[in-house]
Tab-separated table of C-alpha atoms in Angstrom:
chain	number	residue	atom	x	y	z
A	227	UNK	CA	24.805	-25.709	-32.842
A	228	UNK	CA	23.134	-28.754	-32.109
A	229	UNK	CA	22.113	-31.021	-35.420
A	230	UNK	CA	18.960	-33.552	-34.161
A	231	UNK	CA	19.285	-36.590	-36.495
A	232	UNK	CA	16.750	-38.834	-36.937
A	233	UNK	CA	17.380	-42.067	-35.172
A	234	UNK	CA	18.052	-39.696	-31.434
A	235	UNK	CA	15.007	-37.913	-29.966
A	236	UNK	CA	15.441	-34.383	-28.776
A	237	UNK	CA	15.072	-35.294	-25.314
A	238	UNK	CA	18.319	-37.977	-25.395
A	239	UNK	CA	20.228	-34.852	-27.046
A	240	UNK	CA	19.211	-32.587	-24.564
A	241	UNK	CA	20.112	-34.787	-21.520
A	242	UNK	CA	23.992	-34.797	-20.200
A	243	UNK	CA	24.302	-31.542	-21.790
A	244	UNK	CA	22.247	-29.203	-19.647
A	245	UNK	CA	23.243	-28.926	-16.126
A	246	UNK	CA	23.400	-26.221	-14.374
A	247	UNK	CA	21.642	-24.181	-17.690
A	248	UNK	CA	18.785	-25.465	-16.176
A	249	UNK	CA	18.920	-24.459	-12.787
A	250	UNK	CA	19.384	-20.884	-14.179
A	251	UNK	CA	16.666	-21.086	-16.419
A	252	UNK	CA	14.780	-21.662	-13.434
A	253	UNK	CA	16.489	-18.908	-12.084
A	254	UNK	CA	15.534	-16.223	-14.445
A	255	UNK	CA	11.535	-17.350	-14.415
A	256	UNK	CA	11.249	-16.807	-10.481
A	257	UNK	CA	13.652	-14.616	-9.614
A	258	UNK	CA	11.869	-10.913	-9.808
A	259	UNK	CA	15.576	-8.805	-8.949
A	260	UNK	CA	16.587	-10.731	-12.425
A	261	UNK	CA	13.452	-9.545	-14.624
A	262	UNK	CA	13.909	-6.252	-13.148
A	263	UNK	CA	17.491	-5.812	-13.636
A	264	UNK	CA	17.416	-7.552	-17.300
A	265	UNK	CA	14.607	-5.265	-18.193
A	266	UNK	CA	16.957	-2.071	-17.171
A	267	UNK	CA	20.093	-3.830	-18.443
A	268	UNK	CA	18.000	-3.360	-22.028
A	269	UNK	CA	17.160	-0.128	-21.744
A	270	UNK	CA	20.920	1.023	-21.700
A	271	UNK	CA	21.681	-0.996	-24.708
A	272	UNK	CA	20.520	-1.133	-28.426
A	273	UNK	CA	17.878	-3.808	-28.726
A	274	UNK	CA	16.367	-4.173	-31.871
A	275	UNK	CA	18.055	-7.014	-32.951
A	276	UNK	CA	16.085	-8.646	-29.970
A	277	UNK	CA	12.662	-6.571	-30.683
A	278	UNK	CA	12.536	-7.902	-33.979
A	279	UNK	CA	11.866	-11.721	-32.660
A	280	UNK	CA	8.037	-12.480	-31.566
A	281	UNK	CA	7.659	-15.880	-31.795
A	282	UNK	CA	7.551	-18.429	-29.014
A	283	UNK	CA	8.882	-21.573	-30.606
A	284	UNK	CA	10.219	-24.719	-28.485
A	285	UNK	CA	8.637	-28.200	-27.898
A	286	UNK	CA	7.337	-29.853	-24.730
A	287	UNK	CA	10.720	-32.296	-23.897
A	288	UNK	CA	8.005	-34.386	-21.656
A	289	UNK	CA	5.629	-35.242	-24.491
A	290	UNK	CA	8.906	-36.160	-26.279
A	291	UNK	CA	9.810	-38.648	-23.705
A	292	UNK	CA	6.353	-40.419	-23.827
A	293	UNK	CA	7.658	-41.791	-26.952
A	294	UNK	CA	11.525	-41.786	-26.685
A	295	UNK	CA	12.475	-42.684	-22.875
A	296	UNK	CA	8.963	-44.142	-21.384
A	297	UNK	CA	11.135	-45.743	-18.281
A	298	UNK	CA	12.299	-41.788	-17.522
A	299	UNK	CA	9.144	-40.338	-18.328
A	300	UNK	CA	7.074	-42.479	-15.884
A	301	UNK	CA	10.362	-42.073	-13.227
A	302	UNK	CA	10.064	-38.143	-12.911
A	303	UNK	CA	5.677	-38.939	-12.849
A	304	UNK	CA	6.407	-40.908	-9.836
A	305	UNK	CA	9.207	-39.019	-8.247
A	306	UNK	CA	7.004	-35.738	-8.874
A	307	UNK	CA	3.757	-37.359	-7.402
A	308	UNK	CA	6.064	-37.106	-4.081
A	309	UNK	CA	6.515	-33.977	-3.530
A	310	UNK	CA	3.778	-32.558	-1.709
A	311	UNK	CA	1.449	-29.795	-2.270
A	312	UNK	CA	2.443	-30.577	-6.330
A	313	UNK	CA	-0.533	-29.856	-7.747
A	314	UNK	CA	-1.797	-26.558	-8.284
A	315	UNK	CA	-0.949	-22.979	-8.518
A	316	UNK	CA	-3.735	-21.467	-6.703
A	317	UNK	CA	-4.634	-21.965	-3.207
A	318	UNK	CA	-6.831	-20.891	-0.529
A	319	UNK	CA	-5.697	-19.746	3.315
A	320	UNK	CA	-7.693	-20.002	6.401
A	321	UNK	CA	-7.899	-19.278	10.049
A	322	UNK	CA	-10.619	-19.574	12.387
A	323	UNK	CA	-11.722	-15.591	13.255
A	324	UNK	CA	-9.786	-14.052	10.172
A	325	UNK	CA	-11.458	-13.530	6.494
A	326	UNK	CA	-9.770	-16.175	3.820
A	327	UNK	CA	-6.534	-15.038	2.134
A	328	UNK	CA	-5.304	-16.579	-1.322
A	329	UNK	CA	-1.905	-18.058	-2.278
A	330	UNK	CA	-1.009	-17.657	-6.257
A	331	UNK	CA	2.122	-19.174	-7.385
A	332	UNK	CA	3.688	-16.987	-10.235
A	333	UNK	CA	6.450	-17.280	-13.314
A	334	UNK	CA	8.265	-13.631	-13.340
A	335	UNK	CA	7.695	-13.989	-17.245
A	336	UNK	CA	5.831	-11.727	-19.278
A	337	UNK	CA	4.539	-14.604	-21.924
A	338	UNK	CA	0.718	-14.061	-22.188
A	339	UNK	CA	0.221	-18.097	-21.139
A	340	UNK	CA	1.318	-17.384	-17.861
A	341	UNK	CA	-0.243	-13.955	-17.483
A	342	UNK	CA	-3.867	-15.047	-17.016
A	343	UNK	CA	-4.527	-15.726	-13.520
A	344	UNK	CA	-6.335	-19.007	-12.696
A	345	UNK	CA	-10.584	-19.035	-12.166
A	346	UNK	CA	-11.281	-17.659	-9.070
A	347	UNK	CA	-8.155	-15.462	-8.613
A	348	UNK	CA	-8.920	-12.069	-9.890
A	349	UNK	CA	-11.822	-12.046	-7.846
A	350	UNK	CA	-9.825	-12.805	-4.786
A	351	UNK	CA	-7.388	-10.256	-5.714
A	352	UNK	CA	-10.155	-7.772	-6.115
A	353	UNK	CA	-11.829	-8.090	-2.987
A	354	UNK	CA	-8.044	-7.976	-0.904
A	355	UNK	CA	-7.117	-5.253	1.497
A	356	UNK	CA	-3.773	-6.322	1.198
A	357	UNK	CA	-1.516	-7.662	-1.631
A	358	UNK	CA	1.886	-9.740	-0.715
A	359	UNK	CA	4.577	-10.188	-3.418
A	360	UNK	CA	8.312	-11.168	-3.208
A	361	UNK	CA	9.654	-7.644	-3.355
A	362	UNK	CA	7.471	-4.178	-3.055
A	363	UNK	CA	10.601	-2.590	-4.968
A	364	UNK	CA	9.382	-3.847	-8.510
A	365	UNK	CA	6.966	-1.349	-8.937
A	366	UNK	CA	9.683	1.585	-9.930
A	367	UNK	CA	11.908	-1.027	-12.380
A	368	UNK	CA	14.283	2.031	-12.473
A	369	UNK	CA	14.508	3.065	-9.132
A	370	UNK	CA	14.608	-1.016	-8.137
A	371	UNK	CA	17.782	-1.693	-10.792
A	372	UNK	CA	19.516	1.600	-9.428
A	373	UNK	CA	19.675	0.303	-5.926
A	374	UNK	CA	20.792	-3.081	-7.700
A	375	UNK	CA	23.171	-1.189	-9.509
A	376	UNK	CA	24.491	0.773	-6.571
A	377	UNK	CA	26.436	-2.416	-5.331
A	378	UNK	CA	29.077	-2.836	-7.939
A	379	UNK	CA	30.725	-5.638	-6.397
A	380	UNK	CA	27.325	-8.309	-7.262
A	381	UNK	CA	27.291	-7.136	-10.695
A	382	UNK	CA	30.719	-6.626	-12.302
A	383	UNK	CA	34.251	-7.450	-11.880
A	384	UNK	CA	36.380	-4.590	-9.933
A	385	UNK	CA	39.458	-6.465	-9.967
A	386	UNK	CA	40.485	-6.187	-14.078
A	387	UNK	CA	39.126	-9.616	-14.079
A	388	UNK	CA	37.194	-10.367	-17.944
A	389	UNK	CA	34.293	-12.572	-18.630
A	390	UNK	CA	36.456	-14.021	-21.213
A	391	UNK	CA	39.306	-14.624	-19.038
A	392	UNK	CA	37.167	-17.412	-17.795
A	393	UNK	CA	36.019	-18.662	-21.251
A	394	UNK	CA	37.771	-20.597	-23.619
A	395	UNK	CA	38.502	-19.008	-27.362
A	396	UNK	CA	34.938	-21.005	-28.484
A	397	UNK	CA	33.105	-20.346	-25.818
A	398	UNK	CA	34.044	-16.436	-25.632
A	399	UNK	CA	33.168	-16.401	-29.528
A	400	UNK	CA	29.622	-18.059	-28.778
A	401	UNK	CA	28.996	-15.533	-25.932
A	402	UNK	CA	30.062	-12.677	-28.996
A	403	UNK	CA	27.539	-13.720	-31.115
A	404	UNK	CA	24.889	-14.323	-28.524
A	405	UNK	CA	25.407	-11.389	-27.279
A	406	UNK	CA	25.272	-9.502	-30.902
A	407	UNK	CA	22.067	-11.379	-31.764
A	408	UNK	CA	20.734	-9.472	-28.955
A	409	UNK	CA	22.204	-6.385	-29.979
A	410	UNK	CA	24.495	-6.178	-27.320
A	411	UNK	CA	28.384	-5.845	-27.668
A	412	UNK	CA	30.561	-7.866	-25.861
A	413	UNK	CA	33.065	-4.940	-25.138
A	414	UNK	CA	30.620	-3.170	-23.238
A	415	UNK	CA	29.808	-5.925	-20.827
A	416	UNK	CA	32.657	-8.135	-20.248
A	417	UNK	CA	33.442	-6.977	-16.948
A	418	UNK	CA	29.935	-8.097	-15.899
A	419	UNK	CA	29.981	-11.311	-13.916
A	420	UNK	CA	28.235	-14.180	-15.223
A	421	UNK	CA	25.207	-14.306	-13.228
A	422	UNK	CA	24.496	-10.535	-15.186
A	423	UNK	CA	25.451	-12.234	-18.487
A	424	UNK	CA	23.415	-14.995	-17.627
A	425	UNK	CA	20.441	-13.085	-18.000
A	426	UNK	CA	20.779	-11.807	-20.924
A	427	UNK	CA	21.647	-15.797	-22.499
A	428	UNK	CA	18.956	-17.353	-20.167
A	429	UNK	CA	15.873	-16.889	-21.706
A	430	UNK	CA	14.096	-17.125	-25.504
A	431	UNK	CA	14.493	-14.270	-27.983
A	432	UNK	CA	10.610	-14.040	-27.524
A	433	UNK	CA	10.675	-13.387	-23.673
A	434	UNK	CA	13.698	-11.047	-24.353
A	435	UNK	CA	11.842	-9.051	-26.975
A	436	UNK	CA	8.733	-8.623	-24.638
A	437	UNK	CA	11.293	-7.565	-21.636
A	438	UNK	CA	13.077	-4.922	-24.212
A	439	UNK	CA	9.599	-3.608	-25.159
A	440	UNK	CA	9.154	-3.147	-21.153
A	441	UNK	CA	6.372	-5.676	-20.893
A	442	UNK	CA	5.389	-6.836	-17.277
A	443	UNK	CA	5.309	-9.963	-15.481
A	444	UNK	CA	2.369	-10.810	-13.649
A	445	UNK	CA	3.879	-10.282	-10.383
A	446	UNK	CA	4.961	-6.709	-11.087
A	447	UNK	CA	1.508	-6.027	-12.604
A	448	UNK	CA	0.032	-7.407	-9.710
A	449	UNK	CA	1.808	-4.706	-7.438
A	450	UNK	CA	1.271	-1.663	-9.751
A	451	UNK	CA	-2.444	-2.426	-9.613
A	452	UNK	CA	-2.677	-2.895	-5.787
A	453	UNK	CA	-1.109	0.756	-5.101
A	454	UNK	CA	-3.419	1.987	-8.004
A	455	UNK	CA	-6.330	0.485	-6.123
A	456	UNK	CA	-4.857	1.979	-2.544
A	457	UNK	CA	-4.112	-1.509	-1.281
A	458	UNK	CA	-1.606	-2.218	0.995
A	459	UNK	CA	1.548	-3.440	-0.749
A	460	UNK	CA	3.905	-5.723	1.470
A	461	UNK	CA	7.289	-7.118	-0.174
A	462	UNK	CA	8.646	-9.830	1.671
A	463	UNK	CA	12.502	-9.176	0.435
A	464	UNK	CA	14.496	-6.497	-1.098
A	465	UNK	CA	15.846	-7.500	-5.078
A	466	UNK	CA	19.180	-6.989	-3.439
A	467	UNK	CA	18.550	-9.776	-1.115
A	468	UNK	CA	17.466	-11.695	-4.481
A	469	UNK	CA	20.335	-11.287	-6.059
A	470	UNK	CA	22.897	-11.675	-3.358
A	471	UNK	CA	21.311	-15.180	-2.419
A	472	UNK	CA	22.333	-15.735	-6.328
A	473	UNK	CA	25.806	-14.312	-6.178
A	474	UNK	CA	26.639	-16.496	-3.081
A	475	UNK	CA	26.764	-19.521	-5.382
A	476	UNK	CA	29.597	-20.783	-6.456
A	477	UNK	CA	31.699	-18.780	-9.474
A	478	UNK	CA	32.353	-22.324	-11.180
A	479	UNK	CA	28.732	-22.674	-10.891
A	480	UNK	CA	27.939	-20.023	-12.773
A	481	UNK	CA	30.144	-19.960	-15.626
A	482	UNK	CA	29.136	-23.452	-15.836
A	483	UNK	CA	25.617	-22.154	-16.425
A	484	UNK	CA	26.952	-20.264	-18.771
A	485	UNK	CA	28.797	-21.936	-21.401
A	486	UNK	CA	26.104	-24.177	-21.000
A	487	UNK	CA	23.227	-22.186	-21.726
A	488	UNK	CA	25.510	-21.042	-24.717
A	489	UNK	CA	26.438	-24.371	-26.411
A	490	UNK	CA	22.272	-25.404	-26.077
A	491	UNK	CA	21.150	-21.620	-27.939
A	492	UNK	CA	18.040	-22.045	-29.008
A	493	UNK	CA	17.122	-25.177	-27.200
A	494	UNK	CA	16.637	-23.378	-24.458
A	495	UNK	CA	13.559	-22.796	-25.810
A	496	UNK	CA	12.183	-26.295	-25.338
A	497	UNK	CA	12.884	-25.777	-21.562
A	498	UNK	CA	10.953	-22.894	-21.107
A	499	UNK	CA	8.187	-24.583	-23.089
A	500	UNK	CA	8.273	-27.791	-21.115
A	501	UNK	CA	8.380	-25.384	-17.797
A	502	UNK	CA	5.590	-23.247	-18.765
A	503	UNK	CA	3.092	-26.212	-19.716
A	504	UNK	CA	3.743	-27.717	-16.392
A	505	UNK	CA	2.690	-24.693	-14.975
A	506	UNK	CA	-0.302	-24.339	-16.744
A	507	UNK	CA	-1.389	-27.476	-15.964
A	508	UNK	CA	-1.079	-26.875	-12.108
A	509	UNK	CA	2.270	-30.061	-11.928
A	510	UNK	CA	4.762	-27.441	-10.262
A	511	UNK	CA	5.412	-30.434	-8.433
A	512	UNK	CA	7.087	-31.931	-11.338
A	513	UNK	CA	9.550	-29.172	-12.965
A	514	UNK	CA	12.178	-30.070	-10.532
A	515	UNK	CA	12.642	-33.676	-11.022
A	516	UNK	CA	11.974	-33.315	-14.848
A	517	UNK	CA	15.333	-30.648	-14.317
A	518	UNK	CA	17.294	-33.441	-12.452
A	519	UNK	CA	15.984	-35.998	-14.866
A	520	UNK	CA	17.843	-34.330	-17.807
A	521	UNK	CA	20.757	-33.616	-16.443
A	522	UNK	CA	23.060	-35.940	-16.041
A	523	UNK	CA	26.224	-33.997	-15.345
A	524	UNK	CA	28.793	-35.253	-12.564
A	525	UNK	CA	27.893	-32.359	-9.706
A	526	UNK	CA	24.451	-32.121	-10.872
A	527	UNK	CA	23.574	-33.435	-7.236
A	528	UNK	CA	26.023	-31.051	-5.608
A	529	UNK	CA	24.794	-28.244	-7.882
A	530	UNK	CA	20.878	-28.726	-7.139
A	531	UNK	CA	21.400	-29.263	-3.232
A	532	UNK	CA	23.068	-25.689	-3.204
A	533	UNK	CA	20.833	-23.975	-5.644
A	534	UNK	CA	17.699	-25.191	-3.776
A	535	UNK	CA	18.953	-24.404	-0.499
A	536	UNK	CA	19.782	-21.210	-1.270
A	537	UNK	CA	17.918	-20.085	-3.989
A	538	UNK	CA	14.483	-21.916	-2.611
A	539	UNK	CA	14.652	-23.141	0.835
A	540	UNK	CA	15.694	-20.441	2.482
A	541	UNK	CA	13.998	-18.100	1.176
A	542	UNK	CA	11.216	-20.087	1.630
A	543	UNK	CA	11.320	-19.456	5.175
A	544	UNK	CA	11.287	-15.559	4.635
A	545	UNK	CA	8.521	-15.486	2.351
A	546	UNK	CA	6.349	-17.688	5.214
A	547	UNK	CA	7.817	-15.981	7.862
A	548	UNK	CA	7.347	-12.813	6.484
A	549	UNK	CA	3.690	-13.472	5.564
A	550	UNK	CA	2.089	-14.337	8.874
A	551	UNK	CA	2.000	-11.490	10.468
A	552	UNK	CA	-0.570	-10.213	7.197
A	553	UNK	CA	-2.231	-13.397	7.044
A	554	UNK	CA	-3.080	-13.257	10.582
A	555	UNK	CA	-5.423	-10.417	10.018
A	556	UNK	CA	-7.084	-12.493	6.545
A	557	UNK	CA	-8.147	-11.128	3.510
A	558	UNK	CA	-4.844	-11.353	1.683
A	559	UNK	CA	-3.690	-11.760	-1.736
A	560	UNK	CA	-0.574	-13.194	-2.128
A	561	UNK	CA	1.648	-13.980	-4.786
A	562	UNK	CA	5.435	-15.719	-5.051
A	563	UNK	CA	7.278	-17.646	-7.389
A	564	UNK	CA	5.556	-20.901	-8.198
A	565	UNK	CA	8.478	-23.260	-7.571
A	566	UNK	CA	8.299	-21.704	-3.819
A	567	UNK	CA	4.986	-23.631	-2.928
A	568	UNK	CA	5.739	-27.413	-3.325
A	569	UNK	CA	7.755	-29.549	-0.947
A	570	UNK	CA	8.339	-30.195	2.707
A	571	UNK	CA	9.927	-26.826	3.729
A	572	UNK	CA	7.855	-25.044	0.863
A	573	UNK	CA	5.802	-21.940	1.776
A	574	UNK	CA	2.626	-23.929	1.822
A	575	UNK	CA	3.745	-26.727	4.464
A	576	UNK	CA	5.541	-23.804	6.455
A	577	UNK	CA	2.671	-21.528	6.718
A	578	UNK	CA	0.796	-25.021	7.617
A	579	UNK	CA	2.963	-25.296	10.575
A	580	UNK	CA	2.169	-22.111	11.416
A	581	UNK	CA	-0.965	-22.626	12.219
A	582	UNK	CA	-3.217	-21.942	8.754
A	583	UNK	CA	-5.356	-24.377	6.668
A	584	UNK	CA	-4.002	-24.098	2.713
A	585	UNK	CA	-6.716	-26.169	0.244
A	586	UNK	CA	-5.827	-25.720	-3.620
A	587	UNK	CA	-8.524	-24.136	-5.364
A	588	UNK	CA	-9.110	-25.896	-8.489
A	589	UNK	CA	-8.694	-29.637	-8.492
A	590	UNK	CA	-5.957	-31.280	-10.403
């Protein structure tokens, strides 16, 4: 447990000791195979230990550092003002001949503050023919986490191997009693690798007791509604895909992320806090620098250069690549992890190059 004293801010505490716990935080809030599979994952298991919690506590680490570290604060304002396309979640696409289509960048969270849709964006959704989201499978959670499931070797250990083999005595015994506070016993997952533990560590009890109610995220609501509504539904990648572009990562990564995410517990809650305000205020721009900011681990830069390669990059280039084809014809809705938009080889600059005019819809 971490004790704030008086004379250290949370902020100083928190930096050095995140790491990659960050980068799988991220993970877990824009990766749709993970809500899917954690969702499942808690229907096999006994829950209400997790149901219990409804509360979404945590503090915003940037307001924080307005007071604490003004010199970092104003660094990660200026590195984030950067990044282009930064600002804004919603976003208009044109082409000369074609109706407009709309770009909405999403969280794969079911908290309520990042389930209402921006002004302008349920009307766009409305009026689509056709609706674009990362993966058509999340509208049958089951059927998705069964094909998921059906490829042993991503999810669990087939060689004896135990979670705890990996762990120190401590750590195991803080992964225990995570797990228990969640209602889940260690015994009956330690063969799972620690990208499937991950998920269940990763997020606030809040989030978890929304996911083990089987609350949506907005994506997945999103694609229910457009095959209730007979619109076309395009995925642009299987969850497998998802999770394999995880599992491809580095096992030291990983358990790093881990025991990291463990020894922090409930401060993980400030993260997602500080993560979700950013995105309400349109600065998706800034969540990744604010990440590097605070962590100041050795291989952090070795760490975020494979994660966003990976994890972002290159599947930035499916999602655009993917998308063109629909866009081509206009009158789209579509919607992708928010953190996919922003940057030089982010879906908006790619689908720039090829050949379409993106304008964010509500100034920042």
């Amino acid at each position: 447990m971490i004790v704030i004293s008086k004379p250290q801010s949370l902020t100083s505490l928190l930096m050095g000791r995140m790491g990659n716990a960050l980068l799988w935080l991220f993970a877990s809030m824009h990766l749709a195979a993970l809500a899917v599979l954690l969702a499942t994952l808690l229907s096999l298991t006994d829950a209400n230990a997790a149901t219990q919690e409804t509360a979404c506590p945590g503090k915003n680490l940037l307001v924080d550092m307005q007071q604490s570290d003004k010199a970092g604060y104003d660094a990660i304002v200026e590195e984030a003002a950067k990044v282009p396309n930064g600002q804004g979640t919603f976003w208009k696409i044109e082409k000369d001949g074609v109706e407009p289509s709309w770009l909405l960048g999403t969280m794969h969270l079911s908290d309520p503050r990042v389930l209402e849709m921006p002004q302008g964006a349920p009307e766009a959704f409305a009026k689509a023919t056709t609706v674009i989201v990362e993966s058509d499978e999340i509208t049958d959670e089951k059927q998705a986490a069964a094909a998921l499931l059906a490829k042993p070797e991503l999810m669990m250990f087939l060689d004896g191997t135990s979670m705890t083999d990996m762990l120190s005595k401590e750590d195991a015994a803080t992964l225990e009693r995570g797990l228990k506070e969640r209602g889940i016993p260690l015994a009956a997952v330690a063969k799972m690798k620690p990208w499937i533990l991950s998920s269940f560590v990763a997020l606030p009890a809040c989030e978890y007791a929304r996911k083990a109610s089987g609350a949506s995220f907005l994506d997945m609501k999103l694609a229910k509604d457009a095959v209730a509504q007979g619109k076309k539904l395009v995925g642009l990648e299987t969850l497998l895909e998802q999770i394999t572009a995880l599992s491809e990562l580095p096992m030291s990564f990983h358990v790093q992320s881990l025991v990291e995410m463990l020894r922090l517990g409930a401060r993980m809650d400030d993260m997602m806090t500080t993560m979700i305000d950013l995105y309400q205020d349109g600065q998706v721009g800034m969540i990744m620098p604010m990440m590097k900011h605070l962590d100041a681990s050795e291989n952090s830069d070795e760490g975020y250069a494979a994660f966003e390669q990976r994890v972002i990059d290159d599947r930035n280039h499916v999602m655009a690549k993917g998308a063109t084809p629909h866009l081509e014809k206009g009158n789209v809705f579509m919607a992708v992890g928010a953190l996919h938009l922003p940057g030089e080889v982010g879906v908006i600059e790619l689908l720039r190059k090829s050949g379409f005019t993106l304008t964010a819809v509500n100034e920042w």
